[in-house]
């Protein structure tokens, strides 16, 4: 097998990672037969001796480290903890790792919320009295500007930067410009309604940063297990060998394996289950990337296993276009990338929007979160902003937000 010839890693009771003997697919299948069907093989003894030998080598290495220089000890320990070298490990590109796709859950994420205007007030937004609408928008804008003007913030709060105060002022001006003009307000309102339905109301498409699979691993564990169902052929090996972690019963439409409980089996059992996969579709991934991967997996097309087999055998023309969850998750996260380009170099007095998307929502939320907590409480007292450190849950959940009455 492709992965079988590489060295794998296992976690000892001392929480340090050590090398153990390579587990080839041949060994994994024999071990599978022994565990499931009770077939006795010499492989189990070989694995036990190999693991024991590896642990003894680790103890010797640890003893040597204590007598060597601190620098060498640090280097050896760092090498031992580098699980990214495992052939089972895969992560998204570095440029999306720092993107927070849940920022808009913790803060106002559109211009109506930013100005504390009720999107469901049909008497206002369906009115043909443009003077009345403009008056309401202007009053809301002045109320927010009074407490968030750059001069007010910099004179009262020493820890806020000029860049942050000016950035929020630009966005606040854009909110006023957009909502005070019917030509931009009406298409923007429709775009916001679609956005809220998609990300807050639809059970299928909403994203709150919470993984689908249950977490049973240690709190300090940084890895998670993920099945690329677009490549899975439904053999069921992983679900039979590590039944607490994998299941074939969840995906009834396609008959593919899926992780239902992270680290419900021990590390070695999971690694053997991964090694038994005939198409290499099971991976260790970063725990903080799991939610995006599982979310995007729902929308990746699955191909019939029979056709997949014919393609692999070269009997079904060219390979199909790749629609894997890793590339899909990267594209998904990049849509939330707030890097200042939306407002960079623009005239604040003339900037308005007739559309709303993930990037604009993240930009608005980031600017609002940069304000001092006292200002946020004073100016947006009706907004449900009492979240815990993860941004979701605590005393309030996303569903508690008052704007979710969108018609």
mmCIF file of C-alpha atoms in Angstrom:
data_model
loop_
_atom_site.group_PDB
_atom_site.id
_atom_site.type_symbol
_atom_site.label_atom_id
_atom_site.label_comp_id
_atom_site.label_asym_id
_atom_site.label_seq_id
_atom_site.Cartn_x
_atom_site.Cartn_y
_atom_site.Cartn_z
ATOM 1 C CA UNK A 1 0.000 0.000 0.000
ATOM 2 C CA UNK A 2 0.979 3.632 -0.471
ATOM 3 C CA UNK A 3 0.949 4.489 3.227
ATOM 4 C CA UNK A 4 2.068 1.077 4.478
ATOM 5 C CA UNK A 5 5.759 1.609 3.874
ATOM 6 C CA UNK A 6 5.963 4.728 6.033
ATOM 7 C CA UNK A 7 6.582 5.043 9.739
ATOM 8 C CA UNK A 8 3.490 5.787 11.780
ATOM 9 C CA UNK A 9 3.137 7.384 15.188
ATOM 10 C CA UNK A 10 1.428 6.362 18.397
ATOM 11 C CA UNK A 11 0.923 8.226 21.642
ATOM 12 C CA UNK A 12 2.396 6.723 24.820
ATOM 13 C CA UNK A 13 1.152 7.202 28.363
ATOM 14 C CA UNK A 14 3.712 9.960 28.841
ATOM 15 C CA UNK A 15 2.022 11.923 26.034
ATOM 16 C CA UNK A 16 5.160 11.869 23.877
ATOM 17 C CA UNK A 17 5.110 10.591 20.323
ATOM 18 C CA UNK A 18 7.482 7.771 19.380
ATOM 19 C CA UNK A 19 8.118 5.797 16.208
ATOM 20 C CA UNK A 20 6.727 2.304 15.973
ATOM 21 C CA UNK A 21 7.163 -0.472 13.444
ATOM 22 C CA UNK A 22 5.573 0.093 10.019
ATOM 23 C CA UNK A 23 2.127 -1.463 9.710
ATOM 24 C CA UNK A 24 1.648 -2.652 6.137
ATOM 25 C CA UNK A 25 -1.762 -3.291 4.649
ATOM 26 C CA UNK A 26 -0.976 -7.013 4.768
ATOM 27 C CA UNK A 27 -0.404 -6.803 8.501
ATOM 28 C CA UNK A 28 -3.488 -4.660 9.006
ATOM 29 C CA UNK A 29 -5.725 -7.128 7.203
ATOM 30 C CA UNK A 30 -4.346 -10.090 9.179
ATOM 31 C CA UNK A 31 -4.812 -8.169 12.413
ATOM 32 C CA UNK A 32 -8.359 -7.341 11.289
ATOM 33 C CA UNK A 33 -9.088 -11.042 10.801
ATOM 34 C CA UNK A 34 -7.632 -11.853 14.223
ATOM 35 C CA UNK A 35 -9.680 -9.167 15.995
ATOM 36 C CA UNK A 36 -12.964 -9.710 14.165
ATOM 37 C CA UNK A 37 -12.991 -13.399 13.345
ATOM 38 C CA UNK A 38 -10.684 -14.756 16.043
ATOM 39 C CA UNK A 39 -8.069 -15.979 13.575
ATOM 40 C CA UNK A 40 -4.721 -16.412 15.320
ATOM 41 C CA UNK A 41 -1.681 -15.128 13.490
ATOM 42 C CA UNK A 42 1.917 -14.490 14.468
ATOM 43 C CA UNK A 43 1.459 -10.870 13.399
ATOM 44 C CA UNK A 44 0.039 -9.876 16.779
ATOM 45 C CA UNK A 45 3.168 -11.078 18.603
ATOM 46 C CA UNK A 46 5.347 -9.314 16.065
ATOM 47 C CA UNK A 47 3.422 -6.069 16.603
ATOM 48 C CA UNK A 48 3.717 -6.411 20.374
ATOM 49 C CA UNK A 49 7.473 -6.958 20.182
ATOM 50 C CA UNK A 50 7.856 -4.071 17.763
ATOM 51 C CA UNK A 51 5.878 -1.720 19.992
ATOM 52 C CA UNK A 52 7.808 -2.872 23.074
ATOM 53 C CA UNK A 53 11.106 -2.358 21.254
ATOM 54 C CA UNK A 54 10.046 1.111 20.141
ATOM 55 C CA UNK A 55 9.084 2.087 23.673
ATOM 56 C CA UNK A 56 12.399 0.771 25.051
ATOM 57 C CA UNK A 57 14.275 2.781 22.416
ATOM 58 C CA UNK A 58 12.278 5.847 23.413
ATOM 59 C CA UNK A 59 13.199 5.379 27.071
ATOM 60 C CA UNK A 60 16.892 5.001 26.155
ATOM 61 C CA UNK A 61 16.649 8.069 23.950
ATOM 62 C CA UNK A 62 14.981 9.983 26.786
ATOM 63 C CA UNK A 63 17.792 8.992 29.138
ATOM 64 C CA UNK A 64 20.398 10.147 26.652
ATOM 65 C CA UNK A 65 18.592 13.425 26.233
ATOM 66 C CA UNK A 66 18.753 14.201 29.940
ATOM 67 C CA UNK A 67 22.563 14.004 29.829
ATOM 68 C CA UNK A 68 22.930 16.005 26.637
ATOM 69 C CA UNK A 69 22.663 19.733 26.126
ATOM 70 C CA UNK A 70 19.331 21.513 26.473
ATOM 71 C CA UNK A 71 19.446 22.512 22.813
ATOM 72 C CA UNK A 72 19.772 18.939 21.572
ATOM 73 C CA UNK A 73 17.010 17.821 23.938
ATOM 74 C CA UNK A 74 14.708 20.494 22.580
ATOM 75 C CA UNK A 75 15.431 19.488 19.008
ATOM 76 C CA UNK A 76 14.782 15.800 19.685
ATOM 77 C CA UNK A 77 11.531 16.543 21.496
ATOM 78 C CA UNK A 78 10.378 18.831 18.694
ATOM 79 C CA UNK A 79 11.058 16.126 16.121
ATOM 80 C CA UNK A 80 9.158 13.602 18.173
ATOM 81 C CA UNK A 81 6.088 15.852 18.404
ATOM 82 C CA UNK A 82 5.960 16.638 14.682
ATOM 83 C CA UNK A 83 2.906 14.572 13.770
ATOM 84 C CA UNK A 84 2.616 16.451 10.470
ATOM 85 C CA UNK A 85 5.287 14.123 9.057
ATOM 86 C CA UNK A 86 2.895 11.182 9.339
ATOM 87 C CA UNK A 87 1.658 9.884 5.965
ATOM 88 C CA UNK A 88 -1.850 9.953 7.442
ATOM 89 C CA UNK A 89 -1.804 13.701 8.094
ATOM 90 C CA UNK A 90 -3.296 16.312 5.772
ATOM 91 C CA UNK A 91 -4.121 19.963 6.325
ATOM 92 C CA UNK A 92 -5.502 22.906 4.404
ATOM 93 C CA UNK A 93 -3.170 25.483 2.909
ATOM 94 C CA UNK A 94 -1.447 27.867 5.311
ATOM 95 C CA UNK A 95 -3.142 30.973 3.880
ATOM 96 C CA UNK A 96 -6.577 29.904 5.195
ATOM 97 C CA UNK A 97 -5.486 28.620 8.592
ATOM 98 C CA UNK A 98 -5.887 32.002 10.293
ATOM 99 C CA UNK A 99 -9.276 32.851 8.755
ATOM 100 C CA UNK A 100 -12.134 32.981 11.260
ATOM 101 C CA UNK A 101 -15.268 31.896 9.411
ATOM 102 C CA UNK A 102 -17.421 32.351 12.523
ATOM 103 C CA UNK A 103 -16.582 35.995 13.246
ATOM 104 C CA UNK A 104 -19.916 37.189 11.855
ATOM 105 C CA UNK A 105 -21.718 35.067 14.474
ATOM 106 C CA UNK A 106 -20.253 37.135 17.290
ATOM 107 C CA UNK A 107 -21.049 40.603 15.989
ATOM 108 C CA UNK A 108 -23.312 42.671 13.731
ATOM 109 C CA UNK A 109 -22.685 41.305 10.265
ATOM 110 C CA UNK A 110 -24.665 43.604 7.966
ATOM 111 C CA UNK A 111 -25.490 47.311 7.747
ATOM 112 C CA UNK A 112 -28.965 46.908 9.245
ATOM 113 C CA UNK A 113 -27.515 45.316 12.376
ATOM 114 C CA UNK A 114 -24.684 47.837 12.464
ATOM 115 C CA UNK A 115 -27.181 50.715 12.658
ATOM 116 C CA UNK A 116 -29.562 48.782 14.925
ATOM 117 C CA UNK A 117 -32.325 48.852 12.325
ATOM 118 C CA UNK A 118 -34.992 46.136 12.286
ATOM 119 C CA UNK A 119 -35.009 44.455 8.902
ATOM 120 C CA UNK A 120 -38.502 43.092 9.568
ATOM 121 C CA UNK A 121 -40.083 46.506 10.023
ATOM 122 C CA UNK A 122 -42.181 46.471 6.849
ATOM 123 C CA UNK A 123 -43.713 49.851 7.703
ATOM 124 C CA UNK A 124 -40.276 51.342 7.069
ATOM 125 C CA UNK A 125 -38.630 49.304 4.327
ATOM 126 C CA UNK A 126 -41.780 48.733 2.246
ATOM 127 C CA UNK A 127 -42.785 52.371 2.540
ATOM 128 C CA UNK A 128 -42.691 54.649 -0.493
ATOM 129 C CA UNK A 129 -42.056 57.620 1.816
ATOM 130 C CA UNK A 130 -38.367 58.049 1.056
ATOM 131 C CA UNK A 131 -37.991 61.111 3.270
ATOM 132 C CA UNK A 132 -39.218 59.111 6.276
ATOM 133 C CA UNK A 133 -36.822 56.224 5.544
ATOM 134 C CA UNK A 134 -33.868 58.558 5.113
ATOM 135 C CA UNK A 135 -34.710 60.287 8.400
ATOM 136 C CA UNK A 136 -34.732 56.946 10.270
ATOM 137 C CA UNK A 137 -31.406 55.889 8.747
ATOM 138 C CA UNK A 138 -29.812 59.264 9.455
ATOM 139 C CA UNK A 139 -30.957 59.238 13.107
ATOM 140 C CA UNK A 140 -29.542 55.736 13.622
ATOM 141 C CA UNK A 141 -26.265 56.705 11.943
ATOM 142 C CA UNK A 142 -25.757 59.816 14.082
ATOM 143 C CA UNK A 143 -26.485 57.857 17.249
ATOM 144 C CA UNK A 144 -23.711 55.352 16.453
ATOM 145 C CA UNK A 145 -21.287 58.003 15.219
ATOM 146 C CA UNK A 146 -21.666 59.953 18.449
ATOM 147 C CA UNK A 147 -20.060 57.180 20.498
ATOM 148 C CA UNK A 148 -17.707 55.722 17.872
ATOM 149 C CA UNK A 149 -16.205 58.758 16.151
ATOM 150 C CA UNK A 150 -12.405 58.391 15.867
ATOM 151 C CA UNK A 151 -11.790 61.561 17.913
ATOM 152 C CA UNK A 152 -14.051 60.310 20.706
ATOM 153 C CA UNK A 153 -12.468 56.859 20.825
ATOM 154 C CA UNK A 154 -8.818 57.945 20.690
ATOM 155 C CA UNK A 155 -9.337 60.573 23.409
ATOM 156 C CA UNK A 156 -11.075 58.150 25.764
ATOM 157 C CA UNK A 157 -9.315 54.821 25.087
ATOM 158 C CA UNK A 158 -5.540 54.678 24.904
ATOM 159 C CA UNK A 159 -5.353 51.054 23.740
ATOM 160 C CA UNK A 160 -7.292 51.503 20.502
ATOM 161 C CA UNK A 161 -5.332 52.359 17.369
ATOM 162 C CA UNK A 162 -6.084 55.084 14.869
ATOM 163 C CA UNK A 163 -6.319 52.467 12.133
ATOM 164 C CA UNK A 164 -9.079 50.632 14.016
ATOM 165 C CA UNK A 165 -11.101 53.761 14.734
ATOM 166 C CA UNK A 166 -10.823 55.029 11.155
ATOM 167 C CA UNK A 167 -11.661 51.585 9.800
ATOM 168 C CA UNK A 168 -14.901 51.423 11.742
ATOM 169 C CA UNK A 169 -15.811 54.990 10.720
ATOM 170 C CA UNK A 170 -15.404 54.098 7.035
ATOM 171 C CA UNK A 171 -17.724 51.101 7.418
ATOM 172 C CA UNK A 172 -20.270 53.128 9.372
ATOM 173 C CA UNK A 173 -20.280 55.749 6.604
ATOM 174 C CA UNK A 174 -20.773 52.984 4.025
ATOM 175 C CA UNK A 175 -23.772 51.702 5.998
ATOM 176 C CA UNK A 176 -25.347 55.153 5.967
ATOM 177 C CA UNK A 177 -24.610 55.696 2.278
ATOM 178 C CA UNK A 178 -26.048 52.286 1.326
ATOM 179 C CA UNK A 179 -29.256 52.418 3.352
ATOM 180 C CA UNK A 180 -30.127 56.063 2.737
ATOM 181 C CA UNK A 181 -30.376 55.584 -1.029
ATOM 182 C CA UNK A 182 -33.267 53.511 -2.407
ATOM 183 C CA UNK A 183 -31.249 52.389 -5.445
ATOM 184 C CA UNK A 184 -28.690 50.622 -3.252
ATOM 185 C CA UNK A 185 -30.916 49.892 -0.235
ATOM 186 C CA UNK A 186 -33.466 47.686 -1.988
ATOM 187 C CA UNK A 187 -31.001 45.245 -3.645
ATOM 188 C CA UNK A 188 -28.883 45.270 -0.482
ATOM 189 C CA UNK A 189 -31.904 44.389 1.664
ATOM 190 C CA UNK A 190 -32.720 41.390 -0.554
ATOM 191 C CA UNK A 191 -29.079 40.246 -0.436
ATOM 192 C CA UNK A 192 -29.053 40.444 3.373
ATOM 193 C CA UNK A 193 -32.269 38.412 3.605
ATOM 194 C CA UNK A 194 -30.715 35.679 1.436
ATOM 195 C CA UNK A 195 -27.527 35.758 3.513
ATOM 196 C CA UNK A 196 -29.370 35.401 6.813
ATOM 197 C CA UNK A 197 -31.518 32.555 5.524
ATOM 198 C CA UNK A 198 -28.463 30.748 4.201
ATOM 199 C CA UNK A 199 -26.148 31.129 7.187
ATOM 200 C CA UNK A 200 -28.560 31.344 10.135
ATOM 201 C CA UNK A 201 -31.870 29.709 9.306
ATOM 202 C CA UNK A 202 -31.196 26.778 6.961
ATOM 203 C CA UNK A 203 -30.187 23.615 8.819
ATOM 204 C CA UNK A 204 -28.469 22.379 5.677
ATOM 205 C CA UNK A 205 -26.316 25.406 4.878
ATOM 206 C CA UNK A 206 -25.774 27.329 8.132
ATOM 207 C CA UNK A 207 -22.273 27.212 9.582
ATOM 208 C CA UNK A 208 -21.467 27.923 13.228
ATOM 209 C CA UNK A 209 -17.967 26.456 13.427
ATOM 210 C CA UNK A 210 -19.101 23.368 15.348
ATOM 211 C CA UNK A 211 -17.993 19.978 13.939
ATOM 212 C CA UNK A 212 -20.661 17.421 13.107
ATOM 213 C CA UNK A 213 -18.817 14.547 14.754
ATOM 214 C CA UNK A 214 -18.757 14.174 18.540
ATOM 215 C CA UNK A 215 -15.495 14.863 20.372
ATOM 216 C CA UNK A 216 -14.252 12.199 22.818
ATOM 217 C CA UNK A 217 -10.542 12.942 22.619
ATOM 218 C CA UNK A 218 -8.341 14.726 25.106
ATOM 219 C CA UNK A 219 -8.756 18.489 25.309
ATOM 220 C CA UNK A 220 -5.137 19.074 24.278
ATOM 221 C CA UNK A 221 -5.391 16.883 21.168
ATOM 222 C CA UNK A 222 -4.858 19.005 18.050
ATOM 223 C CA UNK A 223 -5.767 16.354 15.490
ATOM 224 C CA UNK A 224 -9.084 14.954 14.331
ATOM 225 C CA UNK A 225 -10.040 12.101 12.009
ATOM 226 C CA UNK A 226 -11.786 12.800 8.717
ATOM 227 C CA UNK A 227 -13.107 10.642 5.856
ATOM 228 C CA UNK A 228 -13.050 12.036 2.321
ATOM 229 C CA UNK A 229 -16.388 10.543 1.298
ATOM 230 C CA UNK A 230 -15.907 11.588 -2.320
ATOM 231 C CA UNK A 231 -13.124 8.961 -2.525
ATOM 232 C CA UNK A 232 -14.634 6.334 -0.185
ATOM 233 C CA UNK A 233 -15.878 3.158 -1.923
ATOM 234 C CA UNK A 234 -17.937 1.914 1.032
ATOM 235 C CA UNK A 235 -15.887 -1.195 1.839
ATOM 236 C CA UNK A 236 -16.725 -0.845 5.535
ATOM 237 C CA UNK A 237 -13.327 -1.981 6.837
ATOM 238 C CA UNK A 238 -12.819 1.056 9.053
ATOM 239 C CA UNK A 239 -16.314 0.827 10.556
ATOM 240 C CA UNK A 240 -15.851 -2.855 11.412
ATOM 241 C CA UNK A 241 -12.391 -2.464 12.911
ATOM 242 C CA UNK A 242 -12.885 0.856 14.771
ATOM 243 C CA UNK A 243 -16.637 0.747 15.236
ATOM 244 C CA UNK A 244 -16.748 3.405 17.941
ATOM 245 C CA UNK A 245 -15.117 5.982 15.673
ATOM 246 C CA UNK A 246 -16.434 5.163 12.194
ATOM 247 C CA UNK A 247 -19.912 4.268 10.974
ATOM 248 C CA UNK A 248 -21.529 3.187 7.718
ATOM 249 C CA UNK A 249 -25.069 3.803 8.990
ATOM 250 C CA UNK A 250 -25.095 7.612 8.935
ATOM 251 C CA UNK A 251 -24.673 8.091 5.193
ATOM 252 C CA UNK A 252 -27.628 6.013 4.039
ATOM 253 C CA UNK A 253 -27.901 7.769 0.672
ATOM 254 C CA UNK A 254 -24.384 6.960 -0.523
ATOM 255 C CA UNK A 255 -23.188 4.118 1.715
ATOM 256 C CA UNK A 256 -19.881 5.771 2.629
ATOM 257 C CA UNK A 257 -17.934 5.699 5.879
ATOM 258 C CA UNK A 258 -18.047 8.669 8.232
ATOM 259 C CA UNK A 259 -16.471 9.611 11.547
ATOM 260 C CA UNK A 260 -19.180 9.858 14.209
ATOM 261 C CA UNK A 261 -17.090 10.066 17.393
ATOM 262 C CA UNK A 262 -13.569 11.509 17.402
ATOM 263 C CA UNK A 263 -11.010 9.362 19.281
ATOM 264 C CA UNK A 264 -13.674 6.975 20.603
ATOM 265 C CA UNK A 265 -11.192 4.180 19.810
ATOM 266 C CA UNK A 266 -7.555 4.217 20.877
ATOM 267 C CA UNK A 267 -4.959 5.787 18.598
ATOM 268 C CA UNK A 268 -3.467 2.508 17.401
ATOM 269 C CA UNK A 269 -6.854 1.036 16.496
ATOM 270 C CA UNK A 270 -7.692 4.152 14.490
ATOM 271 C CA UNK A 271 -4.333 4.058 12.679
ATOM 272 C CA UNK A 272 -4.834 0.416 11.714
ATOM 273 C CA UNK A 273 -8.358 1.220 10.483
ATOM 274 C CA UNK A 274 -6.902 4.043 8.395
ATOM 275 C CA UNK A 275 -4.243 1.741 6.993
ATOM 276 C CA UNK A 276 -6.897 -0.793 5.978
ATOM 277 C CA UNK A 277 -8.582 1.713 3.670
ATOM 278 C CA UNK A 278 -7.926 0.447 0.122
ATOM 279 C CA UNK A 279 -8.276 3.911 -1.440
ATOM 280 C CA UNK A 280 -6.485 6.071 1.181
ATOM 281 C CA UNK A 281 -9.460 8.319 1.929
ATOM 282 C CA UNK A 282 -9.091 8.624 5.734
ATOM 283 C CA UNK A 283 -6.878 11.335 7.224
ATOM 284 C CA UNK A 284 -5.720 12.979 10.393
ATOM 285 C CA UNK A 285 -6.505 16.700 10.033
ATOM 286 C CA UNK A 286 -6.147 19.793 12.190
ATOM 287 C CA UNK A 287 -8.863 19.925 14.804
ATOM 288 C CA UNK A 288 -9.575 23.604 14.096
ATOM 289 C CA UNK A 289 -10.155 22.784 10.400
ATOM 290 C CA UNK A 290 -12.525 19.871 11.007
ATOM 291 C CA UNK A 291 -15.741 21.924 11.113
ATOM 292 C CA UNK A 292 -15.114 23.469 7.680
ATOM 293 C CA UNK A 293 -14.181 20.087 6.187
ATOM 294 C CA UNK A 294 -17.284 18.353 7.542
ATOM 295 C CA UNK A 295 -19.480 21.255 6.435
ATOM 296 C CA UNK A 296 -18.131 21.261 2.876
ATOM 297 C CA UNK A 297 -18.268 17.477 2.650
ATOM 298 C CA UNK A 298 -22.066 17.741 2.645
ATOM 299 C CA UNK A 299 -21.951 19.491 -0.735
ATOM 300 C CA UNK A 300 -19.267 17.412 -2.479
ATOM 301 C CA UNK A 301 -20.726 15.063 -5.129
ATOM 302 C CA UNK A 302 -20.328 11.314 -4.635
ATOM 303 C CA UNK A 303 -19.744 9.013 -7.565
ATOM 304 C CA UNK A 304 -21.086 5.471 -7.830
ATOM 305 C CA UNK A 305 -18.438 3.048 -6.423
ATOM 306 C CA UNK A 306 -18.755 0.843 -9.494
ATOM 307 C CA UNK A 307 -17.922 3.744 -11.783
ATOM 308 C CA UNK A 308 -15.085 4.764 -9.462
ATOM 309 C CA UNK A 309 -13.638 1.262 -9.799
ATOM 310 C CA UNK A 310 -13.878 1.362 -13.573
ATOM 311 C CA UNK A 311 -12.122 4.718 -13.618
ATOM 312 C CA UNK A 312 -9.298 3.373 -11.471
ATOM 313 C CA UNK A 313 -8.964 0.441 -13.849
ATOM 314 C CA UNK A 314 -8.737 2.748 -16.848
ATOM 315 C CA UNK A 315 -11.946 1.450 -18.401
ATOM 316 C CA UNK A 316 -14.115 4.531 -18.111
ATOM 317 C CA UNK A 317 -12.440 7.327 -19.986
ATOM 318 C CA UNK A 318 -10.729 10.249 -18.269
ATOM 319 C CA UNK A 319 -10.769 10.925 -14.556
ATOM 320 C CA UNK A 320 -13.679 13.007 -13.288
ATOM 321 C CA UNK A 321 -13.094 16.557 -12.144
ATOM 322 C CA UNK A 322 -11.941 16.780 -8.540
ATOM 323 C CA UNK A 323 -14.592 17.927 -6.065
ATOM 324 C CA UNK A 324 -12.896 16.978 -2.840
ATOM 325 C CA UNK A 325 -13.695 18.503 0.564
ATOM 326 C CA UNK A 326 -10.161 19.844 1.070
ATOM 327 C CA UNK A 327 -10.239 22.174 -1.929
ATOM 328 C CA UNK A 328 -13.897 22.977 -1.193
ATOM 329 C CA UNK A 329 -13.065 23.920 2.419
ATOM 330 C CA UNK A 330 -10.228 26.185 1.288
ATOM 331 C CA UNK A 331 -12.545 27.982 -1.149
ATOM 332 C CA UNK A 332 -15.226 28.228 1.534
ATOM 333 C CA UNK A 333 -12.880 29.782 4.097
ATOM 334 C CA UNK A 334 -11.389 32.234 1.594
ATOM 335 C CA UNK A 335 -14.858 33.702 1.137
ATOM 336 C CA UNK A 336 -14.604 34.958 4.732
ATOM 337 C CA UNK A 337 -11.119 36.422 4.325
ATOM 338 C CA UNK A 338 -11.203 39.989 5.654
ATOM 339 C CA UNK A 339 -8.017 41.716 4.548
ATOM 340 C CA UNK A 340 -9.162 45.318 4.206
ATOM 341 C CA UNK A 341 -9.340 45.311 0.426
ATOM 342 C CA UNK A 342 -13.061 46.088 0.353
ATOM 343 C CA UNK A 343 -12.477 49.521 1.817
ATOM 344 C CA UNK A 344 -8.825 50.115 1.028
ATOM 345 C CA UNK A 345 -8.154 53.269 -0.963
ATOM 346 C CA UNK A 346 -11.856 54.090 -1.316
ATOM 347 C CA UNK A 347 -13.548 57.420 -0.680
ATOM 348 C CA UNK A 348 -15.502 56.824 2.569
ATOM 349 C CA UNK A 349 -18.112 59.435 1.653
ATOM 350 C CA UNK A 350 -18.946 57.785 -1.671
ATOM 351 C CA UNK A 351 -18.746 54.074 -0.822
ATOM 352 C CA UNK A 352 -21.979 52.047 -0.939
ATOM 353 C CA UNK A 353 -23.016 48.453 -1.620
ATOM 354 C CA UNK A 354 -25.881 46.834 -3.478
ATOM 355 C CA UNK A 355 -24.795 43.313 -2.472
ATOM 356 C CA UNK A 356 -23.857 41.414 0.685
ATOM 357 C CA UNK A 357 -21.686 38.323 1.100
ATOM 358 C CA UNK A 358 -19.433 36.459 3.547
ATOM 359 C CA UNK A 359 -16.478 38.765 3.031
ATOM 360 C CA UNK A 360 -18.448 41.939 3.703
ATOM 361 C CA UNK A 361 -20.084 40.311 6.740
ATOM 362 C CA UNK A 362 -16.668 39.388 8.156
ATOM 363 C CA UNK A 363 -15.353 42.900 7.483
ATOM 364 C CA UNK A 364 -18.247 44.513 9.364
ATOM 365 C CA UNK A 365 -17.948 42.043 12.253
ATOM 366 C CA UNK A 366 -14.182 42.494 12.588
ATOM 367 C CA UNK A 367 -14.500 46.295 12.691
ATOM 368 C CA UNK A 368 -17.213 46.116 15.346
ATOM 369 C CA UNK A 369 -15.230 43.669 17.490
ATOM 370 C CA UNK A 370 -12.272 46.066 17.421
ATOM 371 C CA UNK A 371 -14.325 48.607 19.386
ATOM 372 C CA UNK A 372 -13.885 48.726 23.179
ATOM 373 C CA UNK A 373 -16.337 46.441 25.006
ATOM 374 C CA UNK A 374 -17.833 49.427 26.816
ATOM 375 C CA UNK A 375 -18.697 51.104 23.509
ATOM 376 C CA UNK A 376 -20.267 47.922 22.158
ATOM 377 C CA UNK A 377 -22.460 47.560 25.249
ATOM 378 C CA UNK A 378 -23.447 51.225 25.200
ATOM 379 C CA UNK A 379 -24.253 51.502 21.511
ATOM 380 C CA UNK A 380 -25.628 48.039 20.784
ATOM 381 C CA UNK A 381 -27.415 47.106 24.011
ATOM 382 C CA UNK A 382 -30.105 45.176 22.123
ATOM 383 C CA UNK A 383 -27.595 43.014 20.306
ATOM 384 C CA UNK A 384 -26.999 39.527 21.736
ATOM 385 C CA UNK A 385 -23.255 39.809 22.117
ATOM 386 C CA UNK A 386 -22.711 37.819 25.331
ATOM 387 C CA UNK A 387 -20.787 34.949 23.813
ATOM 388 C CA UNK A 388 -18.154 32.784 25.411
ATOM 389 C CA UNK A 389 -14.526 32.764 24.236
ATOM 390 C CA UNK A 390 -15.254 30.379 21.365
ATOM 391 C CA UNK A 391 -17.831 32.813 19.963
ATOM 392 C CA UNK A 392 -20.749 30.360 20.087
ATOM 393 C CA UNK A 393 -22.902 29.331 23.012
ATOM 394 C CA UNK A 394 -22.608 30.693 26.514
ATOM 395 C CA UNK A 395 -25.660 32.508 27.868
ATOM 396 C CA UNK A 396 -26.935 33.056 24.345
ATOM 397 C CA UNK A 397 -26.761 31.024 21.167
ATOM 398 C CA UNK A 398 -26.929 32.124 17.550
ATOM 399 C CA UNK A 399 -30.635 31.244 17.452
ATOM 400 C CA UNK A 400 -31.338 33.819 20.180
ATOM 401 C CA UNK A 401 -30.397 36.743 17.984
ATOM 402 C CA UNK A 402 -33.407 38.969 17.491
ATOM 403 C CA UNK A 403 -32.928 39.601 13.770
ATOM 404 C CA UNK A 404 -33.812 36.034 12.796
ATOM 405 C CA UNK A 405 -37.434 36.895 12.072
ATOM 406 C CA UNK A 406 -36.539 37.703 8.457
ATOM 407 C CA UNK A 407 -39.667 37.441 6.345
#
